[in-house]
Coordinates of C-alpha atoms in Angstrom, one line a residue:
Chain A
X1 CA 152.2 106.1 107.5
X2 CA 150.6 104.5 104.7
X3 CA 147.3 104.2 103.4
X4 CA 145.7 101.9 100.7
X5 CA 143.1 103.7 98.9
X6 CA 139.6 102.6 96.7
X7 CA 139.0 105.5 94.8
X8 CA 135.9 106.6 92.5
X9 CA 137.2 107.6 89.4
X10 CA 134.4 108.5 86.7
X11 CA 136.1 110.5 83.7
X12 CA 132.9 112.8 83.4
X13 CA 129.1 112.6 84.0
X14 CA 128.1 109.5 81.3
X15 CA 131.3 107.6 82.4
X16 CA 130.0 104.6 84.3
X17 CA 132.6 105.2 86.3
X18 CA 134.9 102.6 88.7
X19 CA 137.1 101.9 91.6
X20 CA 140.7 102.9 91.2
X21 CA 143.6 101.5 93.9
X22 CA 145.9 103.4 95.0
X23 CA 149.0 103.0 97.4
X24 CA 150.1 106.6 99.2
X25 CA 152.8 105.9 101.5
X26 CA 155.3 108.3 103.4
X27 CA 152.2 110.2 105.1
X28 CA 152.7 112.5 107.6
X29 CA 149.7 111.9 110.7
X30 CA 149.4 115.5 110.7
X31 CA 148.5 116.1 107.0
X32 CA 144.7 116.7 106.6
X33 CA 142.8 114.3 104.0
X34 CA 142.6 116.6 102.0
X35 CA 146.2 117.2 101.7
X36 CA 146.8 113.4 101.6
X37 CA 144.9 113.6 98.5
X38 CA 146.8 116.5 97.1
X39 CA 150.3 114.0 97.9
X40 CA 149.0 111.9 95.4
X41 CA 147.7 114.2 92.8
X42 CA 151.3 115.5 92.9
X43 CA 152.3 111.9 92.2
X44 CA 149.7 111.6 89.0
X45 CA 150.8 114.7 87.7
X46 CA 154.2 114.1 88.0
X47 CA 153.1 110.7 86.3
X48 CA 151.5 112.0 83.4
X49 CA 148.4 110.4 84.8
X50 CA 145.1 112.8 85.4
X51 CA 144.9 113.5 89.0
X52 CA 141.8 113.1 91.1
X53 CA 139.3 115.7 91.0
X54 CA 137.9 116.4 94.3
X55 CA 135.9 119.4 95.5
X56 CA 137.2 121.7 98.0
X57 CA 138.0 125.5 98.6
X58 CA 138.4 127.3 102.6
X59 CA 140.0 124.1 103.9
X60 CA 138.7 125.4 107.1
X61 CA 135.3 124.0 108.0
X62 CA 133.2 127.1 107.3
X63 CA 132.8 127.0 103.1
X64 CA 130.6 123.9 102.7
X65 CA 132.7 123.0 99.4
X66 CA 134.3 119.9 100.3
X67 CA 132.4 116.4 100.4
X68 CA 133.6 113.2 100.4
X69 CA 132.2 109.8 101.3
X70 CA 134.9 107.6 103.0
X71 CA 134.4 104.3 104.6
X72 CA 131.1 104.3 104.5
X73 CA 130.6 108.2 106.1
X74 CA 130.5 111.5 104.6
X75 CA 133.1 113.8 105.6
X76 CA 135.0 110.5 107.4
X77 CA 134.9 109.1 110.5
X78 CA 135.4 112.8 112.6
X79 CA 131.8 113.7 113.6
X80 CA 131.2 117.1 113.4
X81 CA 133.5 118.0 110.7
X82 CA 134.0 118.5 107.1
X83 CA 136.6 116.6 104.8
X84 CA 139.1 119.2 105.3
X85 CA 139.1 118.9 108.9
X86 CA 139.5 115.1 109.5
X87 CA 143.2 114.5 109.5
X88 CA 145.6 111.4 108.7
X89 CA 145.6 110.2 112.7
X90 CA 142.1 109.6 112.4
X91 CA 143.1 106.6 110.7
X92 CA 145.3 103.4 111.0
X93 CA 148.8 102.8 109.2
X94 CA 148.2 100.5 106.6
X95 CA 144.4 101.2 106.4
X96 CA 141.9 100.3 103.3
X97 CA 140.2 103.7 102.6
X98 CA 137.2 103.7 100.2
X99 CA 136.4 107.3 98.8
X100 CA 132.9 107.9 96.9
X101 CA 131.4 110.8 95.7
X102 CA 127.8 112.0 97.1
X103 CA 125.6 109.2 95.8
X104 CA 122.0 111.1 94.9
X105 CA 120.3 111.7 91.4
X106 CA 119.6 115.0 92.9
X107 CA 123.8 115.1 93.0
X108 CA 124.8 114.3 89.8
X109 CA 128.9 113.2 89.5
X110 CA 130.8 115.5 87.2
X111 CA 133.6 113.9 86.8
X112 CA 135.8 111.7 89.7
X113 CA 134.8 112.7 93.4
X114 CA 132.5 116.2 92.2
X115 CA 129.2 116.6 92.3
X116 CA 126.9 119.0 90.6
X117 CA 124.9 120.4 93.8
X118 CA 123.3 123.6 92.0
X119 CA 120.2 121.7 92.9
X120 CA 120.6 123.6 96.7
X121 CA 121.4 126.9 95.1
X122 CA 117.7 126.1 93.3
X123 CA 116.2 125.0 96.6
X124 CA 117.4 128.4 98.1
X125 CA 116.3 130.7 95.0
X126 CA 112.8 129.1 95.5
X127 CA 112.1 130.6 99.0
X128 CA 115.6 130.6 100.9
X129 CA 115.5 134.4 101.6
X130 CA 113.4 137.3 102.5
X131 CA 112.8 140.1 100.0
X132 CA 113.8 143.5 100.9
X133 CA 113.1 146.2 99.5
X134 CA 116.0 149.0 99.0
X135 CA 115.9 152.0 101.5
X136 CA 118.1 152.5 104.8
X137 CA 119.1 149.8 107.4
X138 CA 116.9 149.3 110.0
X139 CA 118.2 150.3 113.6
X140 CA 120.0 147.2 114.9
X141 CA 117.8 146.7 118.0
X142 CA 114.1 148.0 116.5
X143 CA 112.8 144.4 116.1
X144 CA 113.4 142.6 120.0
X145 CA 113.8 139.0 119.0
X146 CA 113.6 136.6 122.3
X147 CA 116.9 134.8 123.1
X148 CA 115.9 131.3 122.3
X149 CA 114.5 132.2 119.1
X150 CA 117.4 134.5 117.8
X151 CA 119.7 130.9 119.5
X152 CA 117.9 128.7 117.3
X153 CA 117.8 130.8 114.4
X154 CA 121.4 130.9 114.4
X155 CA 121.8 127.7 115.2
X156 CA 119.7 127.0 111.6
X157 CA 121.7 129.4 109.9
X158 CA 124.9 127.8 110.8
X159 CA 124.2 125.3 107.6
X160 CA 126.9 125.5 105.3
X161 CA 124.8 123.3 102.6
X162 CA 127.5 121.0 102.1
X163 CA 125.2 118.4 101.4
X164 CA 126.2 115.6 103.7
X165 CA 122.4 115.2 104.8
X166 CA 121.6 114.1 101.4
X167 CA 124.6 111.7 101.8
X168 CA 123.6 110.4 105.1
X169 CA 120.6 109.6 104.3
X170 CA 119.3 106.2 103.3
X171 CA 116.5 108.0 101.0
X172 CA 118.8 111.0 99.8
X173 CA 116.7 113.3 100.8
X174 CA 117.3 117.0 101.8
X175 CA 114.7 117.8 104.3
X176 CA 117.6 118.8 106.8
X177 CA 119.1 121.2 104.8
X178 CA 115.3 122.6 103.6
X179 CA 114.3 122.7 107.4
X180 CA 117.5 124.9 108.1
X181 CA 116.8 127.1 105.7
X182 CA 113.3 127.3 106.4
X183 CA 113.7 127.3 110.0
X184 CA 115.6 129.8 109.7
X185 CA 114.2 132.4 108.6
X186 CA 110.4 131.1 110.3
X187 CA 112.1 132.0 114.1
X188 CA 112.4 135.5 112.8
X189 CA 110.0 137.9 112.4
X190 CA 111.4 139.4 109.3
X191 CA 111.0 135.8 107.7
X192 CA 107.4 135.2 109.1
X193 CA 106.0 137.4 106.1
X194 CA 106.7 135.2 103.5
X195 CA 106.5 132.0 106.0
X196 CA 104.3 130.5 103.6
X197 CA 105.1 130.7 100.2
X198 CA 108.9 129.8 101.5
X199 CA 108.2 127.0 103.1
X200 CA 105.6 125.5 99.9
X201 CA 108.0 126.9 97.2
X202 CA 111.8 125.5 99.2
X203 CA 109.8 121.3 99.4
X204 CA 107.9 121.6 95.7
X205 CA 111.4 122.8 94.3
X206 CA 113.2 120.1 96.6
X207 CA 110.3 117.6 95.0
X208 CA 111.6 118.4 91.5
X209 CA 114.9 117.9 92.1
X210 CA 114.4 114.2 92.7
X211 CA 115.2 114.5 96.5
X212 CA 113.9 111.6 98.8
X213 CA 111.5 112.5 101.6
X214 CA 112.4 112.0 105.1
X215 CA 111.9 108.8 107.0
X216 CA 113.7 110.5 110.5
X217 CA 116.1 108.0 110.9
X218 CA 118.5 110.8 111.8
X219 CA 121.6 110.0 109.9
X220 CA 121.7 113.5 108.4
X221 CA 121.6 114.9 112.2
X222 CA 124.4 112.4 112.8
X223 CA 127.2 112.9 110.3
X224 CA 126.3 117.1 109.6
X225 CA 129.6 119.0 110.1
X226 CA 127.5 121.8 111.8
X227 CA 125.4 119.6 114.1
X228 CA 122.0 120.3 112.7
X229 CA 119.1 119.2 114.8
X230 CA 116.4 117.1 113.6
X231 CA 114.2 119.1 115.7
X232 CA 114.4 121.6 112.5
X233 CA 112.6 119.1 110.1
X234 CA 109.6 119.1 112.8
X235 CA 109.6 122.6 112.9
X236 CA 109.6 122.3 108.7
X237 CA 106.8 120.3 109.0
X238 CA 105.3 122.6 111.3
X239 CA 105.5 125.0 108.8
X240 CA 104.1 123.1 106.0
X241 CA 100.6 122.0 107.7
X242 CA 100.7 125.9 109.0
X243 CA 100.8 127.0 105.1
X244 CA 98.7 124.3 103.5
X245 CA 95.7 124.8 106.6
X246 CA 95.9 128.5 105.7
X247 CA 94.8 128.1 102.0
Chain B
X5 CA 107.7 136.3 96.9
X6 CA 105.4 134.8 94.7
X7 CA 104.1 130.8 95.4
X8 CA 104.9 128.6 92.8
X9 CA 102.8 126.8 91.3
X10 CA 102.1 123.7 93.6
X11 CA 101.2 120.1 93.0
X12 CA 98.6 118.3 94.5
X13 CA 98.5 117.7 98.0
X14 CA 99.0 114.1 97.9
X15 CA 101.6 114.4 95.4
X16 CA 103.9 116.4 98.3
X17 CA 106.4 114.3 100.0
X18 CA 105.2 115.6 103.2
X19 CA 102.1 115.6 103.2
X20 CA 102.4 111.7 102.4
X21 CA 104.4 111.4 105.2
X22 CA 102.0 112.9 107.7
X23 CA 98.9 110.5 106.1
X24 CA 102.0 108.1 107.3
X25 CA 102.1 109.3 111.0
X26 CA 98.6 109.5 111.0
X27 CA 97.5 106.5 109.8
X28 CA 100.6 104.8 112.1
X29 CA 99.4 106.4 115.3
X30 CA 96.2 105.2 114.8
X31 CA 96.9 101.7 114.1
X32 CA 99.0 102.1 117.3
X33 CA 96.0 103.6 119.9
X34 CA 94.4 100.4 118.0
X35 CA 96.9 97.9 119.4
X36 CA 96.4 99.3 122.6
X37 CA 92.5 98.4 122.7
X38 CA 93.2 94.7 120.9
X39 CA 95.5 94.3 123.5
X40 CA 93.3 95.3 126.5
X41 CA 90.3 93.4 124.8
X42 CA 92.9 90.1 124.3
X43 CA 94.0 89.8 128.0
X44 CA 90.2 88.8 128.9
X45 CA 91.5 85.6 127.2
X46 CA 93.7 85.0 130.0
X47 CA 90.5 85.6 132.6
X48 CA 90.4 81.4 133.9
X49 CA 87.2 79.5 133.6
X50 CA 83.6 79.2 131.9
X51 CA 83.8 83.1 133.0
X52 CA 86.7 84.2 131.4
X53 CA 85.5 82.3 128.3
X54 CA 82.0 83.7 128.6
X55 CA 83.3 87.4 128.8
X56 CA 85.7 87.0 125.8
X57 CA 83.1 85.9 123.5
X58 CA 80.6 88.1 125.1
X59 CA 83.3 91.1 124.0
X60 CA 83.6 89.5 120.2
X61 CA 80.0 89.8 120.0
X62 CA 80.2 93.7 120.9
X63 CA 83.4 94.3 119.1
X64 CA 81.3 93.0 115.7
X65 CA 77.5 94.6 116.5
X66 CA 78.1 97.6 118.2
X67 CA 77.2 100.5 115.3
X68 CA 80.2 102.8 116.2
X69 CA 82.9 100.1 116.8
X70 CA 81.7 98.9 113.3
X71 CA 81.9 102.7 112.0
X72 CA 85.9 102.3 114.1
X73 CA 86.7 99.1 112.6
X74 CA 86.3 100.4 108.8
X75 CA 88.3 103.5 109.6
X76 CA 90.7 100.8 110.8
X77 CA 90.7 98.5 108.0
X78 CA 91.1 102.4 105.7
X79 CA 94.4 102.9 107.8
X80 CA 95.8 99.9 107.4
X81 CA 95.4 99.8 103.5
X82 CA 96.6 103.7 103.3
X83 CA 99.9 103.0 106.1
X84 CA 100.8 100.0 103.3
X85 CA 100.3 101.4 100.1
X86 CA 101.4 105.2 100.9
X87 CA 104.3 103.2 102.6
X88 CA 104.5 101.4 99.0
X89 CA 105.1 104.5 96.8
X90 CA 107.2 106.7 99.3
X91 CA 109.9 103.7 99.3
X92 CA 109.8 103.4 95.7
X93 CA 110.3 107.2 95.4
X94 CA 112.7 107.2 97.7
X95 CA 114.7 104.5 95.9
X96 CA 114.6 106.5 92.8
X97 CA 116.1 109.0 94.6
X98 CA 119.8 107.2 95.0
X99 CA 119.8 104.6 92.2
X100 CA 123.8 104.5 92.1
X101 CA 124.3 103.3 95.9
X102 CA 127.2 103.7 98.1
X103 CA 129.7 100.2 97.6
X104 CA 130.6 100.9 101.3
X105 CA 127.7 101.7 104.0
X106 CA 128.3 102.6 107.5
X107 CA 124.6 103.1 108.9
X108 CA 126.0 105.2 111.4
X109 CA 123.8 107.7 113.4
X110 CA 120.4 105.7 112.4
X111 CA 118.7 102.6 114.1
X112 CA 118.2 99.2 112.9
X113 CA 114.8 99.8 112.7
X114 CA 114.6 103.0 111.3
X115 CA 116.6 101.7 108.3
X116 CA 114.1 99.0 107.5
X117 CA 110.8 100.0 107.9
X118 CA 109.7 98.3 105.0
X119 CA 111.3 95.1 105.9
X120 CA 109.8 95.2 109.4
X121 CA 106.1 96.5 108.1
X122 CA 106.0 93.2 105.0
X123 CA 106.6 91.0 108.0
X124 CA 103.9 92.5 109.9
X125 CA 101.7 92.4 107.0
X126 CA 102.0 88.6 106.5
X127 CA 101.3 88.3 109.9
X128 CA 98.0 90.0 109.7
X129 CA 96.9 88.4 106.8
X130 CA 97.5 84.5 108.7
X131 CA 96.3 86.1 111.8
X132 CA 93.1 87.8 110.0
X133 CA 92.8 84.0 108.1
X134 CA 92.9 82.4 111.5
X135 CA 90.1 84.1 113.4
X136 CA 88.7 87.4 111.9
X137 CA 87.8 85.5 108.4
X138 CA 86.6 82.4 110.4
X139 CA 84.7 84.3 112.9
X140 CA 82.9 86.4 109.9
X141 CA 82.6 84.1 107.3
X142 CA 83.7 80.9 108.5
X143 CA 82.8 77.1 110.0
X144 CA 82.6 78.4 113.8
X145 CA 82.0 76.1 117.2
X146 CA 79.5 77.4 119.1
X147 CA 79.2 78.6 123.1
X148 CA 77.9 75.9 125.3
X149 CA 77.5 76.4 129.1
X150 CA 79.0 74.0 131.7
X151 CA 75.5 72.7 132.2
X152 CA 75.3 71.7 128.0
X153 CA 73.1 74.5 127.3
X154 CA 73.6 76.5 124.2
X155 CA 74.7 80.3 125.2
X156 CA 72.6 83.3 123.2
X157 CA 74.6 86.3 122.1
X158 CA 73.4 88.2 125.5
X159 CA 75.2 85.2 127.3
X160 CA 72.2 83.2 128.6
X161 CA 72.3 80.1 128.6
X162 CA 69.1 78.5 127.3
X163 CA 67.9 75.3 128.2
X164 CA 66.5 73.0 125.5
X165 CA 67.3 75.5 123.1
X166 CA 67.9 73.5 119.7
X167 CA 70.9 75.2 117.1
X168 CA 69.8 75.6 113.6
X169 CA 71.1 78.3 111.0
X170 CA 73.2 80.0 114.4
X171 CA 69.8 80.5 115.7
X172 CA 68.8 79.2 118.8
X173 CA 65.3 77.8 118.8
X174 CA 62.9 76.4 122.5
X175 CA 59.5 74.0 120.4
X176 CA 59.7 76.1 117.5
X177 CA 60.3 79.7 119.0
X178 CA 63.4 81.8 117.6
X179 CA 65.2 82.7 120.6
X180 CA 68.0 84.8 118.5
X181 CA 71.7 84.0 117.4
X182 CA 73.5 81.9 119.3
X183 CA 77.0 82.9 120.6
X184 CA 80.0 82.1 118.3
X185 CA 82.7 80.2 120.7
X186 CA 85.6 82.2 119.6
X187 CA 87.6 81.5 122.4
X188 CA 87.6 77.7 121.8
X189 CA 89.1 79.0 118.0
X190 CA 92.3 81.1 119.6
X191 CA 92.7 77.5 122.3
X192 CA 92.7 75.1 119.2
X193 CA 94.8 77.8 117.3
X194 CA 97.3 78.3 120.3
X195 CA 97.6 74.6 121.3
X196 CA 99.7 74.0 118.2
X197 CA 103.1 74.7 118.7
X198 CA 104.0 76.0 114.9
X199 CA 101.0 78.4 115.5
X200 CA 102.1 79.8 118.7
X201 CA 105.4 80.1 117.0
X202 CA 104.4 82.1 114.1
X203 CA 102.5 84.2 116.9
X204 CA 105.4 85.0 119.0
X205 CA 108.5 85.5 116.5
X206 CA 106.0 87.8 114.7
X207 CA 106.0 90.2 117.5
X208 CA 109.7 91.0 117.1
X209 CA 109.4 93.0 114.1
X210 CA 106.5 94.6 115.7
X211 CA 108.6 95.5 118.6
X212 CA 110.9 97.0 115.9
X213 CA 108.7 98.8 113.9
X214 CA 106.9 100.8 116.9
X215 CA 110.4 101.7 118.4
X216 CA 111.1 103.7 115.5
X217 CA 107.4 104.2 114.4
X218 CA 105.6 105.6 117.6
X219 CA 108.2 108.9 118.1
X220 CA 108.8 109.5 113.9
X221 CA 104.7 110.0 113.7
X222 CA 104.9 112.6 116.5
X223 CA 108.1 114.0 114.8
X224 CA 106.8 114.2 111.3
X225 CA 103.7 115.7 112.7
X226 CA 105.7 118.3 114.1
X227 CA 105.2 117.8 117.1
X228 CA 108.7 118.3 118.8
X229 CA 109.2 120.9 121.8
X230 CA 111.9 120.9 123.7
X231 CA 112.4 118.2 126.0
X232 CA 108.6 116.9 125.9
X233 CA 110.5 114.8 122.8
X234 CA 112.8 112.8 124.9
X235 CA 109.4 112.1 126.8
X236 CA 107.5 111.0 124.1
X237 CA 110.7 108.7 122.7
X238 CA 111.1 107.0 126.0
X239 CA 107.5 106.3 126.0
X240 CA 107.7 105.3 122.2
X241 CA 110.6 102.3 123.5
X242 CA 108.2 101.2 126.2
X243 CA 105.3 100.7 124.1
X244 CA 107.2 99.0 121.7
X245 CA 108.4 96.5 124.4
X246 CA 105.0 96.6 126.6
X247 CA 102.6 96.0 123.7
X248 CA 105.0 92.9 121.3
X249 CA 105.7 91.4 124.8
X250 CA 101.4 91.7 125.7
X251 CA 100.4 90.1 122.9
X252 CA 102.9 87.5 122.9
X253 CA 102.5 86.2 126.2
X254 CA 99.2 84.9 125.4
X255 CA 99.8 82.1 123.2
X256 CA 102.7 81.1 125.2
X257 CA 100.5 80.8 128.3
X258 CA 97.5 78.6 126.1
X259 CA 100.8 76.4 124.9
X260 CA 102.6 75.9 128.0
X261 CA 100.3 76.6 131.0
X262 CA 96.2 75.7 129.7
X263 CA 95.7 74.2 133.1
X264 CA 95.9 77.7 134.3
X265 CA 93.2 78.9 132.5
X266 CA 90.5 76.2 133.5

C-alpha cells in the first residue's frame, strides 16, 4: 500500500517549524506506524537527508514513550492504543496522513515529532508518591484493602503518562493524568497520609507548568491508550476541596 | 512530604472551576423558578393577567427574593467573567494549534462553551432591556380591571381611583402604588414577529449550554459515584430540552395563538 504523508518537521525548539510531504509507498498492511515511519527514515538516510525524529522505545503499549498526533487524534485512529500499536490496515491505500507533534506550551517541540514532557516527571516529583521510610517490607496482606478500591487504584495506576490527555484536550490541560496519579494513591491507605499536600502540591506544580484546566469535555477519557476514567478528575476534585476545607 | 508553597485560592485552576459549577448550578435552580413563574403568563383571561402581575409585584418587594435576586445578579457576573479568564488561560495553554482537529470523544457543546454562554449573554442583556430595565426604571402601562378601574399592587381594583406619580389616589386620599401592567409589556413584546424570533432561536444555545453545563458542575464538584452519574447526566439532557423548549413556547403561543389567552 501507499500512504501520502504531511509531516511536522521543526529542526530544533526555536525553528518555526513546517509541513513536510512525503510519498512512502510499497507498505506492508501489517507493519506498525511506527515501523512505516522507520521505512522512510531508511529512505532519508540512505538519501543523505536527516530522518524524522520521532519518540518511541517498548513498541509494545506499556512504556508511555511514543506520541504522535495523526489525522487529527493522538495515537491515531485505534482507540485504546498507543502509536506503536495502530498498524498500516487501520488506514486506506492511498491515504493523506497528517502527523503533529503534542501541541501544548507545557510540551515544548524539541526538534521534529519530540516533545519535551519532563513537565510530568515535575508533576510526579511534587506529590506523585508516598514517602517511605527504610526498614523491612511490610507483610503482603497486613493492610486489608477492599476490592473495589484496590480495582480502582489499579485501574489509576495503569497511566503510562504518555501525555495524550494533554493532546486531547481542547485546553491542554493535564488534569487526567494529575487525577490518576492522585487517585491513585488517595484509594489506598498508605497514600491517605499525605492525601493532602499531594493533591495541593501535584495541581500548583501542574499550574506552573502552563497546563490548561479542565472543562470535562472528555476527550482525554476518549483517545487515552489505557482508558482512564473521568470519574478520576471528580475524585481529584474531591480531593482538592477535602485539602483546602482542612486548612 | 512537605506542602509547597501555595497560591491564592482564586488563583487555582480548580478552585475557579468549582466557583464555575457553583455559580452555573445556581443560575440553573434559577431558570427553573423563572420558568414556573413565566407559565402564569399562559393562565387565559383578566385572571391570568391579574396573577402575573400580581407575581412581578412579589418577585420585586418581597425582602428575601430581593436578598435572592442580588445573589443572582452576583452569579451571573462571576459565571461570565471567571468564564472570561479560565478561557483565556486555557488559550495560553496551546498557542501553536493542531492544523488538523478531529474533536473526537467531546460534544459540540462541550467544545464551545464560550460560544454558547456570549450568545446567552446577548440575549440577557435585550431580554433584561425589554422588561426587567422597563419594569424598574422605565415608561410602564399600568393594570386596569375589565370594569376600567385602576388595579393597586394588592390587586384591587379601585373605583374612581385617579393615577398620579404610580400612585392611586380616591378625592385626594393616597390609596398606594398602583400595579405595573407587565403582562401587557411581554404581549406588545411577543406580538412582533422579530422579537419572538430573537426569543425562540436564543433558546438553542441555551439548550446547548445546559446539556453540557448541568452534569460538568456536578462533575467538577466532585460529585461522581458510581452509576448515580449516568442518573444525573440523563437528567442534565432533559433539563436542557424541558427548560429551552418551556421558555420558548411562550412567545410562540402570544405570536400565533393570542385568542387563546383571552
Amino acid at each position: 500500500m501507499k500512504v501520502y504523508l504531511k509531516v511536522w518537521r521543526q529542526r530544533h525548539a526555536r525553528d518555526a517549524g513546517r509541513f513536510v510531504d512525503y510519498t512512502v509507498d510499497g507498505i506492508n498492511p501489517d507493519m506498525s506506524f511506527l515501523e512505516m515511519l522507520d521505512v522512510l527514515n531508511n529512505r532519508l538516510i540512505s538519501q543523505g537527508e536527516d530522518p524524522i525524529a520521532f519518540d518511541h522505545d517498548c513498541r509494545e503499549g506499556i512504556c508511555g514513550t511514543c506520541g504522535l498526533y495523526i489525522n487529527g487524534r493522538p495515537h491515531g485512529p485505534v482507540a485504546r492504543a498507543t502509536t506503536c500499536q495502530v498498524h498500516m490496515r487501520h488506514f486506506k491505500d492511498g491515504e493523506t496522513i497528517v502527523i503533529e507533534p503534542w501541541r501544548a506550551d507545557a510540551f515544548p517541540v524539541i526538534k521534529d515529532l519530540v516533545v519535551d514532557r519532563s513537565a510530568f516527571d515535575r508533576i510526579i516529583q511534587a506529590g506523585g508518591f508516598v514517602s517511605v521510610n527504610t526498614g523491612q517490607a511490610p507483610d503482603g496482606n497486613a493492610i486489608p484493602i477492599p476490592k473495589e478500591d484496590a480495582s480502582k487504584a489499579f485501574d489509576a495506576a495503569t497511566c503510562i503518562g504518555c501525555g495524550a490527555c494533554v493532546a486531547a484536550c481542547k485546553n491542554a490541560s493535564a488534569m487526567l493524568f494529575v487525577a490518576a496519579k492522585v487517585a491513585h494513591l488517595a484509594r489506598l491507605p498508605q497514600g491517605r497520609i499525605e492525601a493532602r499536600e499531594r493533591v495541593l502540591n501535584m495541581l500548583t506544580q501542574m499550574e506552573e507548568e502552563g497546563f490548561g484546566g479542565c472543562t470535562n469535555t472528555g476527550a482525554c477519557e476518549a483517545e487515552c491508550p489505557k482508558a482512564i476514567s473521568l470519574e478520576n478528575i471528580a475524585l481529584l476534585n474531591r480531593e482538592f476541596i477535602k485539602a483546602k476545607c482542612a486548612l | 512530604m512537605e506542602l509547597k508553597p501555595q497560591h491564592g485560592l482564586l488563583k487555582s485552576l480548580v478552585a475557579k472551576k468549582i466557583l464555575m459549577a457553583l455559580t452555573g448550578l445556581f443560575l440553573c435552580l434559577f431558570l427553573v423558578a423563572h420558568l414556573s413563574g413565566n407559565l402564569q403568563l399562559l393562565i387565559p383571561g383578566y385572571n391570568g393577567r391579574l396573577q402575573f402581575n400580581s407575581y412581578a409585584v412579589f418577585m420585586t418587594q418581597f425582602p428575601l427574593i430581593k436578598i435572592i435576586s442580588y445573589v443572582l445578579y452576583l452569579s451571573i457576573i462571576i459565571h461570565v467573567l471567571d468564564a472570561l479568564v479560565l478561557t483565556i488561560r486555557n488559550r495560553r495553554a496551546r498557542t501553536v494549534d493542531y492544523a488538523v482537529k478531529s474533536g473526537y470523544g467531546s460534544t459540540f457543546a462541550s467544545r464551545n462553551m464560550g460560544i454558547l454562554g456570549t450568545l446567552i449573554l446577548i440575549f440577557l442583556v435585550l431580554h433584561l432591556a425589554n422588561f426587567w430595565y422597563k419594569y424598574k426604571f422605565g415608561e410602564m402601562p399600568y393594570m386596569v380591571s375589565p370594569e376600567g378601574y385602576f388595579v393597586s399592587q394588592k390587586g384591587e381594583a379601585i373605583a374612581g381611583a385617579v393615577l398620579r406619580d404610580g400612585h392611586l389616589w380616591v378625592n385626594g386620599v393616597d390609596k398606594g402604588p398602583a400595579m405595573k401592567d407587565l403582562y401587557e409589556v411581554v404581549r406588545l413584546a411577543f406580538s412582533q414577529l422579530w422579537i419572538v424570533a430573537i426569543y425562540v432561536l436564543s433558546m438553542i444555545p441555551l439548550g446547548y449550554h445546559l446539556a453540557h453545563g448541568f452534569q460538568s458542575g456536578f462533575q467538577t464538584l466532585g460529585l461522581r459515584f458510581g452509576r448515580a452519574f449516568s442518573l444525573i447526566r440523563t437528567a442534565g439532557l432533559l433539563f436542557a430540552i424541558i427548560i429551552p423548549l418551556g421558555f420558548a413556547i411562550i412567545p410562540l403561543i402570544f405570536y400565533f395563538f393570542p385568542e387563546k389567552l383571552n
